[in-house]
Amino acid sequence: MTGELGQLALTLSMALALVQSISGLVGARPNAVRARAMASGAALGFFVFIALAFGCLTYAAVTNDFSLLNIAQNSAVNKPLLYKITGVWGDHEGSMLLWLLVLGIFTAAMTVLQRGGERLTSAALGVQGLLALAFAVFTLFTSNPFLRLDPPPFQGNGLNPLLQDPGLALHPPMLYIGYVGLSATFSYAAAALITKLADAAWARAARPFMLAAWIALTLGITLGSWWAYYELGWGGFWFWDPVENAALMPWLLATALLHSALATERTGAFKTWTLLLAIGGFSLSLIGTFLVRSGILSSVHSFATDPERGSYILMMLVLAIGGALALFAWRAPQMEGGAEFEAASRDTTLLINNVFLVAATATVFIGTLYPLALQAYNGAKISVGPPYYAITFAPIFVAMMALLPFGPRLGWRRGNLREAVRTLLPAMAMAGVAFVVVLVMVAPRSVAAAGAFALAVWVMCSSVLDLVKARPIRALPLARWASVLAHFGLGVTLIGITGTTVWRVSALEVLGPGQSMKVGGYTLTLKRVERVRGDNFVAERAIVDVSRGGSHIATMGPEQRNFPLQRVATSDTAIRTTGLSDLYLALGDPRSGGRWTLRAYENPLAPWIWFGGGFMALGGLASLATRLRRRATVAMTEAQGVPAE
Amino acid sequence: MNVKKRRRLAFAVALLVAASGGTWLVLNALGPNVLYFYSPSEIQKEHVRPGVDFRIGGLVARGSVIHGKGAAVTFKVTDGKATVPVNFDGVLPDLFRQGQGIVAIGKLNDSGTFIASQVLAKHDARYMPPEVEAALKKTGRWRAYADPNGMIKAKAGL
C-alpha cells in the first residue's frame, strides 16, 4: 500500500511542478496576480506531496517491506534502525527522492519568504519549477524508488557496510542541501534576467539560500573528508578523487559567489559577474551529479550504473546550463555597468578573491575532466593525482590567503591601504614569529611547513585582531563575526593539513601476541586479538596497549569487520586524539602463527582540518543570522531606494 | 583615460595575467603528473619502459601471494593472457585476496617486476575496477551472470 501511495504522491508532485513552472513564469509579468498566487500554491503543494512520497519510502524501509525492489536491494532485517532510515538515501533511487525533498523545502522557503518582490519571486519559482519537473520526471521514469518485486524475498541485500556510519549518514543530505541551495540561487539569477530586475535586489533575495547552500557544502565536504579519514583506514583525509572534486568545485564557486554578491549588494559592482557565478555554481553541481551518477567515474558513490540515466542527466545539464547562458548572453548586455571603485578598496580585494577562486576551480575542473576527455579522444586511460594539485591548486590558495587579510580592512569603493597595513603589523609580526619558531623548533625541519604556518597565523591573527580591537566584544557586529570566524577557520584547516602532511609518522609491522612496535613517541603492544559480534557483522578486534615513556596511557581496539551478507570487509580504525595529534591504528590482514599486521600513524594536528571546517560553517551561520534578523530593516531601506549598509 | 576605462583595463590585465599564469601552471603540472593505465598484456604490447610510473590492473593470480619479511609481499597480476610479478612493501587493502581485481601504482624494474608503491582494491567483493573489467573483457575472460534476486553480478572467468 505504501508503495502505491508513494508512487501517487510522486506523480502528483511532478504534475504540480509543471503547474508551478508555467504559472511562475507567467506571473513574472507585471499584472499577473492570479498566476503568482497559483505558482505559490503549486510550490507548497509540491513540497507536501514530495514529503509524503519520502515518508512512504522511509516507512517501507523501517518496516522491512522487501516487496519494494529498492528496499530489498539496500536494506536487511537485522540492519540497525538508524541505517534503515539513512539507507533510504543510500542508493540512487532513494537519493533522488531526497534530492526532490530538499528541492521542495527550498522552494517552499522561497514561497513563504517572498523576498525580492512578487515578480522576482514568481519568476524564480517558475525556473525552480522547471528544475523540479526535470528531476521528478527523471526519478519517476528512470529511477523509480517504488518499483515492486514479485515475489518479495525474505531478506534484503543490505546496505554497503562502508555507508553504515553516522558521519556518512549526514553527508549526502548536507551535499544535497548545498547543491539544491545553489539551484535556488540559480533560479533567482535567471529570474533577475527574465524580469530585467537585475539590480541588487535579486542578490539580496538569494543571499540566505546561497549561505545555506555554502554552509551545507562546507559541512558536507568536512564530514566526507572526516569519514574517509577514519573509515578507509589509510589515514588520509583528501584523495583528489574525481568524486571529491565534484563537491569541491561548487564549493569554490559558491565561495566566490558569496564574496562577489556582497559587493553587488553593497555598491552595485560586479552585477553581471555575480549573475554568471550564480549560474556557474549550480552548473557545476549538475556536472558533479552527472559525473557521479552516470557511472563514468567509479567510487563508493557510483550506484548501479545505467547509460539511460547518464544521457538523461546530460540532456538536463545541456538544457539548464545552455538555457541559462543563452538568457545571460541575451539580457546581460542590456544591464547598466557596475559602480566605480578605486584600486585600494574592498571591491578590488573581492575581485582578486574571485579571480583566485575561479582559477582554483578551473584547475580542479581540468584535473577532473582531462582524463575523461583524453580517454574519449584516444582511448588512453590516465589518472591525475595529488602531485598535479600540489603544483596548481596549492599556489593559487597560498597567494589568495596571503592577500586575504587586507580585504576586510579596506573600505568599500575607496580604502586606505597605508592604514590597513598599519593595523595588520601585529599579524605580520606574529606570522614572522611563527615562521621562525616552526623552522627552528620542529623536527624534521621544513621551510614549506614553516611558510604554511606563517600564512595560517597571518590569516588567523588578522581575524583575531578584530575581536581584540572591539571593546566590548559584544559591540562587534554579527556580520563581522561571520568573516572573522570563516577566515579564522581557513587558517585552522591549513595548519591541520600542513601538520598532517609534513610531520606524519607511520609504521607497519606484523605482530604476534605480546610483541611491540614503535610509532612516533608511542610504544604499541599487541595483547590479543578477539572475536566480537555486531548486529550484522563479525569482527576481529585487536587489543593494543599504548604506552609513552614507559607508562601505560591507553588501550585501543582497532577492528577488522566482516559483513557476511555483502561479503565485505572493512577496517574500523581506532583513533586516540589529544586535539593536537591523533594516534591512529588500523588492523590489517592475519598472517601465519596468529600474527596480524598492524598499521599505526601519528598524525600531528589532524583534527584541526575538520575544526577549521566547523569554524567556516559557524561563520556562514553568523552571516545567515544577520540576514534573517535584518529582514525588516532591509525592507525599509529598499522602499526608500537606499542600499542597505 | 577616465576612471571607468582605467578600471576596465586593470580588470582585463588582471584577468589575462591570471589566465595565462593558470594555464602555465596547469600545462606544466599535467605533463609529468599523469599516470597511464596498462593491463599486463598491454605492458608487453606497448613496451612500457622501466622506471616510468604507471598504474597496472588485473586479478591477483591464485597461489601467487607470498609474504616476505615484515610487510613485504610478492604476488602476480594477470588479465588471463599475460602475467606480471609485483613486489610491494606496505599497506595491503582490506580486501586484497587471490582472484580479486586490484589496481596498483608503481613502476617496472629492469627485470620486468612491477615495484608497487600503492595497491588499491575496493572494499566490496562484487566490485571490479572499471579498467580491470575492460581489460578482462578484451582478453575474453569476463562474463556476467544474474543471481536469484535479479541483480546483475559480474564474475571473472579465471
mmCIF file with all atom_site columns, N, CA, C and O in Angstrom, chain A residues 73 157 298 339-340 351 355 380-383 387-388 391-392 508 510 567-571 591 599, chain B residues 4 7 11 18 25 29 33-37 55 67 70-71 90-91 94 123 125 127 130 149 151:
data_model
loop_
_atom_site.group_PDB
_atom_site.id
_atom_site.type_symbol
_atom_site.label_atom_id
_atom_site.label_alt_id
_atom_site.label_comp_id
_atom_site.label_asym_id
_atom_site.label_entity_id
_atom_site.label_seq_id
_atom_site.pdbx_PDB_ins_code
_atom_site.Cartn_x
_atom_site.Cartn_y
_atom_site.Cartn_z
_atom_site.occupancy
_atom_site.B_iso_or_equiv
_atom_site.pdbx_formal_charge
_atom_site.auth_seq_id
_atom_site.auth_comp_id
_atom_site.auth_asym_id
_atom_site.auth_atom_id
_atom_site.pdbx_PDB_model_num
ATOM 1   N N  . GLN A 1 73  ? 17.031 -4.339  -2.150  1.00 0.00 ? 73  GLN A N  1
ATOM 2   C CA . GLN A 1 73  ? 18.426 -4.269  -2.573  1.00 0.00 ? 73  GLN A CA 1
ATOM 3   C C  . GLN A 1 73  ? 19.314 -3.539  -1.579  1.00 0.00 ? 73  GLN A C  1
ATOM 4   O O  . GLN A 1 73  ? 20.528 -3.675  -1.622  1.00 0.00 ? 73  GLN A O  1
ATOM 5   N N  . ASN A 1 157 ? 19.319 -7.346  0.573   1.00 0.00 ? 157 ASN A N  1
ATOM 6   C CA . ASN A 1 157 ? 20.756 -7.433  0.323   1.00 0.00 ? 157 ASN A CA 1
ATOM 7   C C  . ASN A 1 157 ? 21.587 -6.619  1.306   1.00 0.00 ? 157 ASN A C  1
ATOM 8   O O  . ASN A 1 157 ? 22.784 -6.797  1.401   1.00 0.00 ? 157 ASN A O  1
ATOM 9   N N  . SER A 1 298 ? 34.159 5.813   -11.074 1.00 0.00 ? 298 SER A N  1
ATOM 10  C CA . SER A 1 298 ? 33.769 4.754   -10.159 1.00 0.00 ? 298 SER A CA 1
ATOM 11  C C  . SER A 1 298 ? 34.283 5.062   -8.775  1.00 0.00 ? 298 SER A C  1
ATOM 12  O O  . SER A 1 298 ? 35.407 5.509   -8.603  1.00 0.00 ? 298 SER A O  1
ATOM 13  N N  . ALA A 1 339 ? 29.131 49.849  -10.462 1.00 0.00 ? 339 ALA A N  1
ATOM 14  C CA . ALA A 1 339 ? 29.602 51.072  -9.819  1.00 0.00 ? 339 ALA A CA 1
ATOM 15  C C  . ALA A 1 339 ? 31.120 51.148  -9.898  1.00 0.00 ? 339 ALA A C  1
ATOM 16  O O  . ALA A 1 339 ? 31.796 50.175  -10.153 1.00 0.00 ? 339 ALA A O  1
ATOM 17  N N  . GLU A 1 340 ? 31.652 52.344  -9.680  1.00 0.00 ? 340 GLU A N  1
ATOM 18  C CA . GLU A 1 340 ? 33.093 52.527  -9.769  1.00 0.00 ? 340 GLU A CA 1
ATOM 19  C C  . GLU A 1 340 ? 33.753 52.355  -8.407  1.00 0.00 ? 340 GLU A C  1
ATOM 20  O O  . GLU A 1 340 ? 33.146 52.595  -7.371  1.00 0.00 ? 340 GLU A O  1
ATOM 21  N N  . LEU A 1 351 ? 37.495 41.370  -5.938  1.00 0.00 ? 351 LEU A N  1
ATOM 22  C CA . LEU A 1 351 ? 37.765 40.990  -7.321  1.00 0.00 ? 351 LEU A CA 1
ATOM 23  C C  . LEU A 1 351 ? 38.927 39.994  -7.385  1.00 0.00 ? 351 LEU A C  1
ATOM 24  O O  . LEU A 1 351 ? 38.849 38.951  -8.042  1.00 0.00 ? 351 LEU A O  1
ATOM 25  N N  . VAL A 1 355 ? 39.042 36.153  -8.724  1.00 0.00 ? 355 VAL A N  1
ATOM 26  C CA . VAL A 1 355 ? 39.952 35.655  -9.765  1.00 0.00 ? 355 VAL A CA 1
ATOM 27  C C  . VAL A 1 355 ? 40.650 34.391  -9.268  1.00 0.00 ? 355 VAL A C  1
ATOM 28  O O  . VAL A 1 355 ? 40.709 33.378  -9.956  1.00 0.00 ? 355 VAL A O  1
ATOM 29  N N  . ALA A 1 380 ? 43.299 6.373   -24.214 1.00 0.00 ? 380 ALA A N  1
ATOM 30  C CA . ALA A 1 380 ? 44.297 6.199   -23.167 1.00 0.00 ? 380 ALA A CA 1
ATOM 31  C C  . ALA A 1 380 ? 43.630 6.340   -21.807 1.00 0.00 ? 380 ALA A C  1
ATOM 32  O O  . ALA A 1 380 ? 42.797 7.219   -21.608 1.00 0.00 ? 380 ALA A O  1
ATOM 33  N N  . LYS A 1 381 ? 43.981 5.460   -20.905 1.00 0.00 ? 381 LYS A N  1
ATOM 34  C CA . LYS A 1 381 ? 43.395 5.542   -19.572 1.00 0.00 ? 381 LYS A CA 1
ATOM 35  C C  . LYS A 1 381 ? 44.426 6.154   -18.641 1.00 0.00 ? 381 LYS A C  1
ATOM 36  O O  . LYS A 1 381 ? 45.453 5.563   -18.363 1.00 0.00 ? 381 LYS A O  1
ATOM 37  N N  . ILE A 1 382 ? 44.148 7.366   -18.193 1.00 0.00 ? 382 ILE A N  1
ATOM 38  C CA . ILE A 1 382 ? 45.106 8.017   -17.307 1.00 0.00 ? 382 ILE A CA 1
ATOM 39  C C  . ILE A 1 382 ? 44.399 8.482   -16.053 1.00 0.00 ? 382 ILE A C  1
ATOM 40  O O  . ILE A 1 382 ? 43.171 8.535   -15.993 1.00 0.00 ? 382 ILE A O  1
ATOM 41  N N  . SER A 1 383 ? 45.171 8.810   -15.047 1.00 0.00 ? 383 SER A N  1
ATOM 42  C CA . SER A 1 383 ? 44.583 9.429   -13.868 1.00 0.00 ? 383 SER A CA 1
ATOM 43  C C  . SER A 1 383 ? 45.484 10.578  -13.434 1.00 0.00 ? 383 SER A C  1
ATOM 44  O O  . SER A 1 383 ? 46.685 10.547  -13.642 1.00 0.00 ? 383 SER A O  1
ATOM 45  N N  . PRO A 1 387 ? 50.024 15.038  -7.053  1.00 0.00 ? 387 PRO A N  1
ATOM 46  C CA . PRO A 1 387 ? 51.123 15.937  -7.452  1.00 0.00 ? 387 PRO A CA 1
ATOM 47  C C  . PRO A 1 387 ? 50.653 17.082  -8.349  1.00 0.00 ? 387 PRO A C  1
ATOM 48  O O  . PRO A 1 387 ? 51.144 18.204  -8.237  1.00 0.00 ? 387 PRO A O  1
ATOM 49  N N  . TYR A 1 388 ? 49.687 16.798  -9.230  1.00 0.00 ? 388 TYR A N  1
ATOM 50  C CA . TYR A 1 388 ? 49.139 17.841  -10.102 1.00 0.00 ? 388 TYR A CA 1
ATOM 51  C C  . TYR A 1 388 ? 48.533 18.967  -9.273  1.00 0.00 ? 388 TYR A C  1
ATOM 52  O O  . TYR A 1 388 ? 48.801 20.148  -9.497  1.00 0.00 ? 388 TYR A O  1
ATOM 53  N N  . ILE A 1 391 ? 50.899 21.373  -7.382  1.00 0.00 ? 391 ILE A N  1
ATOM 54  C CA . ILE A 1 391 ? 51.561 22.483  -8.069  1.00 0.00 ? 391 ILE A CA 1
ATOM 55  C C  . ILE A 1 391 ? 50.593 23.410  -8.794  1.00 0.00 ? 391 ILE A C  1
ATOM 56  O O  . ILE A 1 391 ? 51.022 24.418  -9.329  1.00 0.00 ? 391 ILE A O  1
ATOM 57  N N  . THR A 1 392 ? 49.307 23.114  -8.816  1.00 0.00 ? 392 THR A N  1
ATOM 58  C CA . THR A 1 392 ? 48.376 24.068  -9.422  1.00 0.00 ? 392 THR A CA 1
ATOM 59  C C  . THR A 1 392 ? 47.475 24.702  -8.370  1.00 0.00 ? 392 THR A C  1
ATOM 60  O O  . THR A 1 392 ? 47.446 25.919  -8.197  1.00 0.00 ? 392 THR A O  1
ATOM 61  N N  . LEU A 1 508 ? 54.340 0.082   9.970   1.00 0.00 ? 508 LEU A N  1
ATOM 62  C CA . LEU A 1 508 ? 53.557 -1.087  9.598   1.00 0.00 ? 508 LEU A CA 1
ATOM 63  C C  . LEU A 1 508 ? 54.360 -2.307  10.006  1.00 0.00 ? 508 LEU A C  1
ATOM 64  O O  . LEU A 1 508 ? 55.490 -2.485  9.557   1.00 0.00 ? 508 LEU A O  1
ATOM 65  N N  . VAL A 1 510 ? 54.200 -6.685  11.429  1.00 0.00 ? 510 VAL A N  1
ATOM 66  C CA . VAL A 1 510 ? 53.454 -7.908  11.700  1.00 0.00 ? 510 VAL A CA 1
ATOM 67  C C  . VAL A 1 510 ? 53.762 -8.291  13.144  1.00 0.00 ? 510 VAL A C  1
ATOM 68  O O  . VAL A 1 510 ? 54.910 -8.511  13.497  1.00 0.00 ? 510 VAL A O  1
ATOM 69  N N  . ARG A 1 567 ? 29.450 -9.890  1.813   1.00 0.00 ? 567 ARG A N  1
ATOM 70  C CA . ARG A 1 567 ? 30.818 -10.380 1.601   1.00 0.00 ? 567 ARG A CA 1
ATOM 71  C C  . ARG A 1 567 ? 31.796 -9.210  1.526   1.00 0.00 ? 567 ARG A C  1
ATOM 72  O O  . ARG A 1 567 ? 32.555 -9.070  0.575   1.00 0.00 ? 567 ARG A O  1
ATOM 73  N N  . VAL A 1 568 ? 31.720 -8.354  2.510   1.00 0.00 ? 568 VAL A N  1
ATOM 74  C CA . VAL A 1 568 ? 32.563 -7.169  2.503   1.00 0.00 ? 568 VAL A CA 1
ATOM 75  C C  . VAL A 1 568 ? 33.349 -7.092  3.799   1.00 0.00 ? 568 VAL A C  1
ATOM 76  O O  . VAL A 1 568 ? 32.828 -7.404  4.870   1.00 0.00 ? 568 VAL A O  1
ATOM 77  N N  . ALA A 1 569 ? 34.602 -6.710  3.697   1.00 0.00 ? 569 ALA A N  1
ATOM 78  C CA . ALA A 1 569 ? 35.413 -6.472  4.884   1.00 0.00 ? 569 ALA A CA 1
ATOM 79  C C  . ALA A 1 569 ? 35.720 -4.990  4.980   1.00 0.00 ? 569 ALA A C  1
ATOM 80  O O  . ALA A 1 569 ? 36.022 -4.355  3.979   1.00 0.00 ? 569 ALA A O  1
ATOM 81  N N  . THR A 1 570 ? 35.603 -4.448  6.176   1.00 0.00 ? 570 THR A N  1
ATOM 82  C CA . THR A 1 570 ? 36.008 -3.054  6.367   1.00 0.00 ? 570 THR A CA 1
ATOM 83  C C  . THR A 1 570 ? 36.899 -3.008  7.597   1.00 0.00 ? 570 THR A C  1
ATOM 84  O O  . THR A 1 570 ? 36.812 -3.870  8.460   1.00 0.00 ? 570 THR A O  1
ATOM 85  N N  . SER A 1 571 ? 37.759 -2.001  7.658   1.00 0.00 ? 571 SER A N  1
ATOM 86  C CA . SER A 1 571 ? 38.537 -1.858  8.881   1.00 0.00 ? 571 SER A CA 1
ATOM 87  C C  . SER A 1 571 ? 37.925 -0.740  9.701   1.00 0.00 ? 571 SER A C  1
ATOM 88  O O  . SER A 1 571 ? 37.564 0.304   9.175   1.00 0.00 ? 571 SER A O  1
ATOM 89  N N  . ARG A 1 591 ? 48.299 -13.078 9.530   1.00 0.00 ? 591 ARG A N  1
ATOM 90  C CA . ARG A 1 591 ? 49.411 -13.841 8.969   1.00 0.00 ? 591 ARG A CA 1
ATOM 91  C C  . ARG A 1 591 ? 49.520 -15.149 9.750   1.00 0.00 ? 591 ARG A C  1
ATOM 92  O O  . ARG A 1 591 ? 48.826 -15.356 10.732  1.00 0.00 ? 591 ARG A O  1
ATOM 93  N N  . ARG A 1 599 ? 48.833 -1.379  11.342  1.00 0.00 ? 599 ARG A N  1
ATOM 94  C CA . ARG A 1 599 ? 49.329 -0.115  10.825  1.00 0.00 ? 599 ARG A CA 1
ATOM 95  C C  . ARG A 1 599 ? 49.098 0.953   11.868  1.00 0.00 ? 599 ARG A C  1
ATOM 96  O O  . ARG A 1 599 ? 48.018 0.993   12.467  1.00 0.00 ? 599 ARG A O  1
ATOM 97  N N  . LYS B 2 4   ? 36.647 54.911  -15.245 1.00 0.00 ? 4   LYS B N  1
ATOM 98  C CA . LYS B 2 4   ? 35.955 53.703  -15.668 1.00 0.00 ? 4   LYS B CA 1
ATOM 99  C C  . LYS B 2 4   ? 36.816 52.885  -16.633 1.00 0.00 ? 4   LYS B C  1
ATOM 100 O O  . LYS B 2 4   ? 36.972 51.682  -16.486 1.00 0.00 ? 4   LYS B O  1
ATOM 101 N N  . ARG B 2 7   ? 39.692 51.305  -14.930 1.00 0.00 ? 7   ARG B N  1
ATOM 102 C CA . ARG B 2 7   ? 39.290 50.129  -14.163 1.00 0.00 ? 7   ARG B CA 1
ATOM 103 C C  . ARG B 2 7   ? 39.112 48.923  -15.078 1.00 0.00 ? 7   ARG B C  1
ATOM 104 O O  . ARG B 2 7   ? 39.562 47.830  -14.792 1.00 0.00 ? 7   ARG B O  1
ATOM 105 N N  . PHE B 2 11  ? 41.181 45.490  -14.949 1.00 0.00 ? 11  PHE B N  1
ATOM 106 C CA . PHE B 2 11  ? 40.475 44.215  -14.814 1.00 0.00 ? 11  PHE B CA 1
ATOM 107 C C  . PHE B 2 11  ? 40.909 43.252  -15.912 1.00 0.00 ? 11  PHE B C  1
ATOM 108 O O  . PHE B 2 11  ? 41.225 42.091  -15.664 1.00 0.00 ? 11  PHE B O  1
ATOM 109 N N  . ALA B 2 18  ? 46.116 36.338  -14.791 1.00 0.00 ? 18  ALA B N  1
ATOM 110 C CA . ALA B 2 18  ? 45.661 35.176  -14.038 1.00 0.00 ? 18  ALA B CA 1
ATOM 111 C C  . ALA B 2 18  ? 45.445 33.985  -14.964 1.00 0.00 ? 18  ALA B C  1
ATOM 112 O O  . ALA B 2 18  ? 45.854 32.864  -14.668 1.00 0.00 ? 18  ALA B O  1
ATOM 113 N N  . LEU B 2 25  ? 50.618 27.001  -15.242 1.00 0.00 ? 25  LEU B N  1
ATOM 114 C CA . LEU B 2 25  ? 50.673 26.049  -14.123 1.00 0.00 ? 25  LEU B CA 1
ATOM 115 C C  . LEU B 2 25  ? 50.080 24.707  -14.522 1.00 0.00 ? 25  LEU B C  1
ATOM 116 O O  . LEU B 2 25  ? 50.666 23.647  -14.299 1.00 0.00 ? 25  LEU B O  1
ATOM 117 N N  . ALA B 2 29  ? 51.875 21.162  -14.972 1.00 0.00 ? 29  ALA B N  1
ATOM 118 C CA . ALA B 2 29  ? 51.547 20.138  -13.986 1.00 0.00 ? 29  ALA B CA 1
ATOM 119 C C  . ALA B 2 29  ? 51.013 18.875  -14.643 1.00 0.00 ? 29  ALA B C  1
ATOM 120 O O  . ALA B 2 29  ? 51.275 17.778  -14.180 1.00 0.00 ? 29  ALA B O  1
ATOM 121 N N  . ASN B 2 33  ? 52.692 14.599  -14.384 1.00 0.00 ? 33  ASN B N  1
ATOM 122 C CA . ASN B 2 33  ? 51.952 14.054  -13.246 1.00 0.00 ? 33  ASN B CA 1
ATOM 123 C C  . ASN B 2 33  ? 50.732 13.241  -13.627 1.00 0.00 ? 33  ASN B C  1
ATOM 124 O O  . ASN B 2 33  ? 49.836 13.039  -12.843 1.00 0.00 ? 33  ASN B O  1
ATOM 125 N N  . VAL B 2 34  ? 50.736 12.786  -14.849 1.00 0.00 ? 34  VAL B N  1
ATOM 126 C CA . VAL B 2 34  ? 49.622 11.971  -15.300 1.00 0.00 ? 34  VAL B CA 1
ATOM 127 C C  . VAL B 2 34  ? 50.053 10.509  -15.253 1.00 0.00 ? 34  VAL B C  1
ATOM 128 O O  . VAL B 2 34  ? 51.167 10.178  -15.635 1.00 0.00 ? 34  VAL B O  1
ATOM 129 N N  . LEU B 2 35  ? 49.212 9.655   -14.730 1.00 0.00 ? 35  LEU B N  1
ATOM 130 C CA . LEU B 2 35  ? 49.539 8.233   -14.667 1.00 0.00 ? 35  LEU B CA 1
ATOM 131 C C  . LEU B 2 35  ? 48.735 7.476   -15.719 1.00 0.00 ? 35  LEU B C  1
ATOM 132 O O  . LEU B 2 35  ? 47.516 7.565   -15.746 1.00 0.00 ? 35  LEU B O  1
ATOM 133 N N  . TYR B 2 36  ? 49.436 6.714   -16.563 1.00 0.00 ? 36  TYR B N  1
ATOM 134 C CA . TYR B 2 36  ? 48.730 5.886   -17.535 1.00 0.00 ? 36  TYR B CA 1
ATOM 135 C C  . TYR B 2 36  ? 48.368 4.551   -16.915 1.00 0.00 ? 36  TYR B C  1
ATOM 136 O O  . TYR B 2 36  ? 48.963 4.119   -15.934 1.00 0.00 ? 36  TYR B O  1
ATOM 137 N N  . PHE B 2 37  ? 47.360 3.918   -17.493 1.00 0.00 ? 37  PHE B N  1
ATOM 138 C CA . PHE B 2 37  ? 46.944 2.603   -17.022 1.00 0.00 ? 37  PHE B CA 1
ATOM 139 C C  . PHE B 2 37  ? 47.264 1.550   -18.076 1.00 0.00 ? 37  PHE B C  1
ATOM 140 O O  . PHE B 2 37  ? 46.969 1.743   -19.247 1.00 0.00 ? 37  PHE B O  1
ATOM 141 N N  . ARG B 2 55  ? 49.925 2.881   -13.714 1.00 0.00 ? 55  ARG B N  1
ATOM 142 C CA . ARG B 2 55  ? 49.018 2.030   -12.950 1.00 0.00 ? 55  ARG B CA 1
ATOM 143 C C  . ARG B 2 55  ? 48.841 0.718   -13.692 1.00 0.00 ? 55  ARG B C  1
ATOM 144 O O  . ARG B 2 55  ? 48.702 0.700   -14.913 1.00 0.00 ? 55  ARG B O  1
ATOM 145 N N  . HIS B 2 67  ? 54.136 -13.930 1.351   1.00 0.00 ? 67  HIS B N  1
ATOM 146 C CA . HIS B 2 67  ? 54.520 -12.903 2.313   1.00 0.00 ? 67  HIS B CA 1
ATOM 147 C C  . HIS B 2 67  ? 55.987 -13.040 2.649   1.00 0.00 ? 67  HIS B C  1
ATOM 148 O O  . HIS B 2 67  ? 56.455 -14.127 2.962   1.00 0.00 ? 67  HIS B O  1
ATOM 149 N N  . GLY B 2 70  ? 58.465 -8.955  7.379   1.00 0.00 ? 70  GLY B N  1
ATOM 150 C CA . GLY B 2 70  ? 57.679 -7.789  7.752   1.00 0.00 ? 70  GLY B CA 1
ATOM 151 C C  . GLY B 2 70  ? 56.446 -7.680  6.888   1.00 0.00 ? 70  GLY B C  1
ATOM 152 O O  . GLY B 2 70  ? 55.683 -8.610  6.770   1.00 0.00 ? 70  GLY B O  1
ATOM 153 N N  . ALA B 2 71  ? 56.263 -6.528  6.275   1.00 0.00 ? 71  ALA B N  1
ATOM 154 C CA . ALA B 2 71  ? 55.065 -6.303  5.487   1.00 0.00 ? 71  ALA B CA 1
ATOM 155 C C  . ALA B 2 71  ? 55.287 -6.611  4.011   1.00 0.00 ? 71  ALA B C  1
ATOM 156 O O  . ALA B 2 71  ? 54.383 -6.469  3.204   1.00 0.00 ? 71  ALA B O  1
ATOM 157 N N  . GLY B 2 90  ? 54.232 -2.588  1.937   1.00 0.00 ? 90  GLY B N  1
ATOM 158 C CA . GLY B 2 90  ? 53.379 -1.546  2.507   1.00 0.00 ? 90  GLY B CA 1
ATOM 159 C C  . GLY B 2 90  ? 52.016 -2.085  2.880   1.00 0.00 ? 90  GLY B C  1
ATOM 160 O O  . GLY B 2 90  ? 51.842 -3.278  3.121   1.00 0.00 ? 90  GLY B O  1
ATOM 161 N N  . VAL B 2 91  ? 51.077 -1.178  2.890   1.00 0.00 ? 91  VAL B N  1
ATOM 162 C CA . VAL B 2 91  ? 49.745 -1.451  3.416   1.00 0.00 ? 91  VAL B CA 1
ATOM 163 C C  . VAL B 2 91  ? 48.854 -2.088  2.358   1.00 0.00 ? 91  VAL B C  1
ATOM 164 O O  . VAL B 2 91  ? 48.476 -1.433  1.406   1.00 0.00 ? 91  VAL B O  1
ATOM 165 N N  . ASP B 2 94  ? 42.108 -3.874  2.694   1.00 0.00 ? 94  ASP B N  1
ATOM 166 C CA . ASP B 2 94  ? 41.360 -4.873  3.467   1.00 0.00 ? 94  ASP B CA 1
ATOM 167 C C  . ASP B 2 94  ? 40.958 -6.064  2.624   1.00 0.00 ? 94  ASP B C  1
ATOM 168 O O  . ASP B 2 94  ? 40.905 -7.183  3.099   1.00 0.00 ? 94  ASP B O  1
ATOM 169 N N  . HIS B 2 123 ? 36.387 -2.166  -1.433  1.00 0.00 ? 123 HIS B N  1
ATOM 170 C CA . HIS B 2 123 ? 36.021 -2.952  -0.269  1.00 0.00 ? 123 HIS B CA 1
ATOM 171 C C  . HIS B 2 123 ? 34.893 -3.931  -0.524  1.00 0.00 ? 123 HIS B C  1
ATOM 172 O O  . HIS B 2 123 ? 34.513 -4.670  0.340   1.00 0.00 ? 123 HIS B O  1
ATOM 173 N N  . ALA B 2 125 ? 33.381 -7.130  -2.418  1.00 0.00 ? 125 ALA B N  1
ATOM 174 C CA . ALA B 2 125 ? 33.869 -8.302  -3.146  1.00 0.00 ? 125 ALA B CA 1
ATOM 175 C C  . ALA B 2 125 ? 33.267 -8.379  -4.544  1.00 0.00 ? 125 ALA B C  1
ATOM 176 O O  . ALA B 2 125 ? 33.817 -9.017  -5.427  1.00 0.00 ? 125 ALA B O  1
ATOM 177 N N  . TYR B 2 127 ? 32.788 -5.785  -6.413  1.00 0.00 ? 127 TYR B N  1
ATOM 178 C CA . TYR B 2 127 ? 33.234 -4.658  -7.208  1.00 0.00 ? 127 TYR B CA 1
ATOM 179 C C  . TYR B 2 127 ? 34.469 -5.017  -8.018  1.00 0.00 ? 127 TYR B C  1
ATOM 180 O O  . TYR B 2 127 ? 35.350 -5.717  -7.568  1.00 0.00 ? 127 TYR B O  1
ATOM 181 N N  . PRO B 2 130 ? 36.893 -0.533  -13.011 1.00 0.00 ? 130 PRO B N  1
ATOM 182 C CA . PRO B 2 130 ? 36.419 -0.496  -14.402 1.00 0.00 ? 130 PRO B CA 1
ATOM 183 C C  . PRO B 2 130 ? 37.525 -0.789  -15.416 1.00 0.00 ? 130 PRO B C  1
ATOM 184 O O  . PRO B 2 130 ? 37.274 -1.426  -16.435 1.00 0.00 ? 130 PRO B O  1
ATOM 185 N N  . ASN B 2 149 ? 18.174 -12.877 -7.056  1.00 0.00 ? 149 ASN B N  1
ATOM 186 C CA . ASN B 2 149 ? 17.456 -11.646 -6.765  1.00 0.00 ? 149 ASN B CA 1
ATOM 187 C C  . ASN B 2 149 ? 17.269 -10.764 -7.992  1.00 0.00 ? 149 ASN B C  1
ATOM 188 O O  . ASN B 2 149 ? 16.725 -9.676  -7.907  1.00 0.00 ? 149 ASN B O  1
ATOM 189 N N  . MET B 2 151 ? 19.631 -9.367  -9.636  1.00 0.00 ? 151 MET B N  1
ATOM 190 C CA . MET B 2 151 ? 20.677 -8.371  -9.795  1.00 0.00 ? 151 MET B CA 1
ATOM 191 C C  . MET B 2 151 ? 21.767 -8.926  -10.691 1.00 0.00 ? 151 MET B C  1
ATOM 192 O O  . MET B 2 151 ? 22.115 -10.087 -10.608 1.00 0.00 ? 151 MET B O  1
#
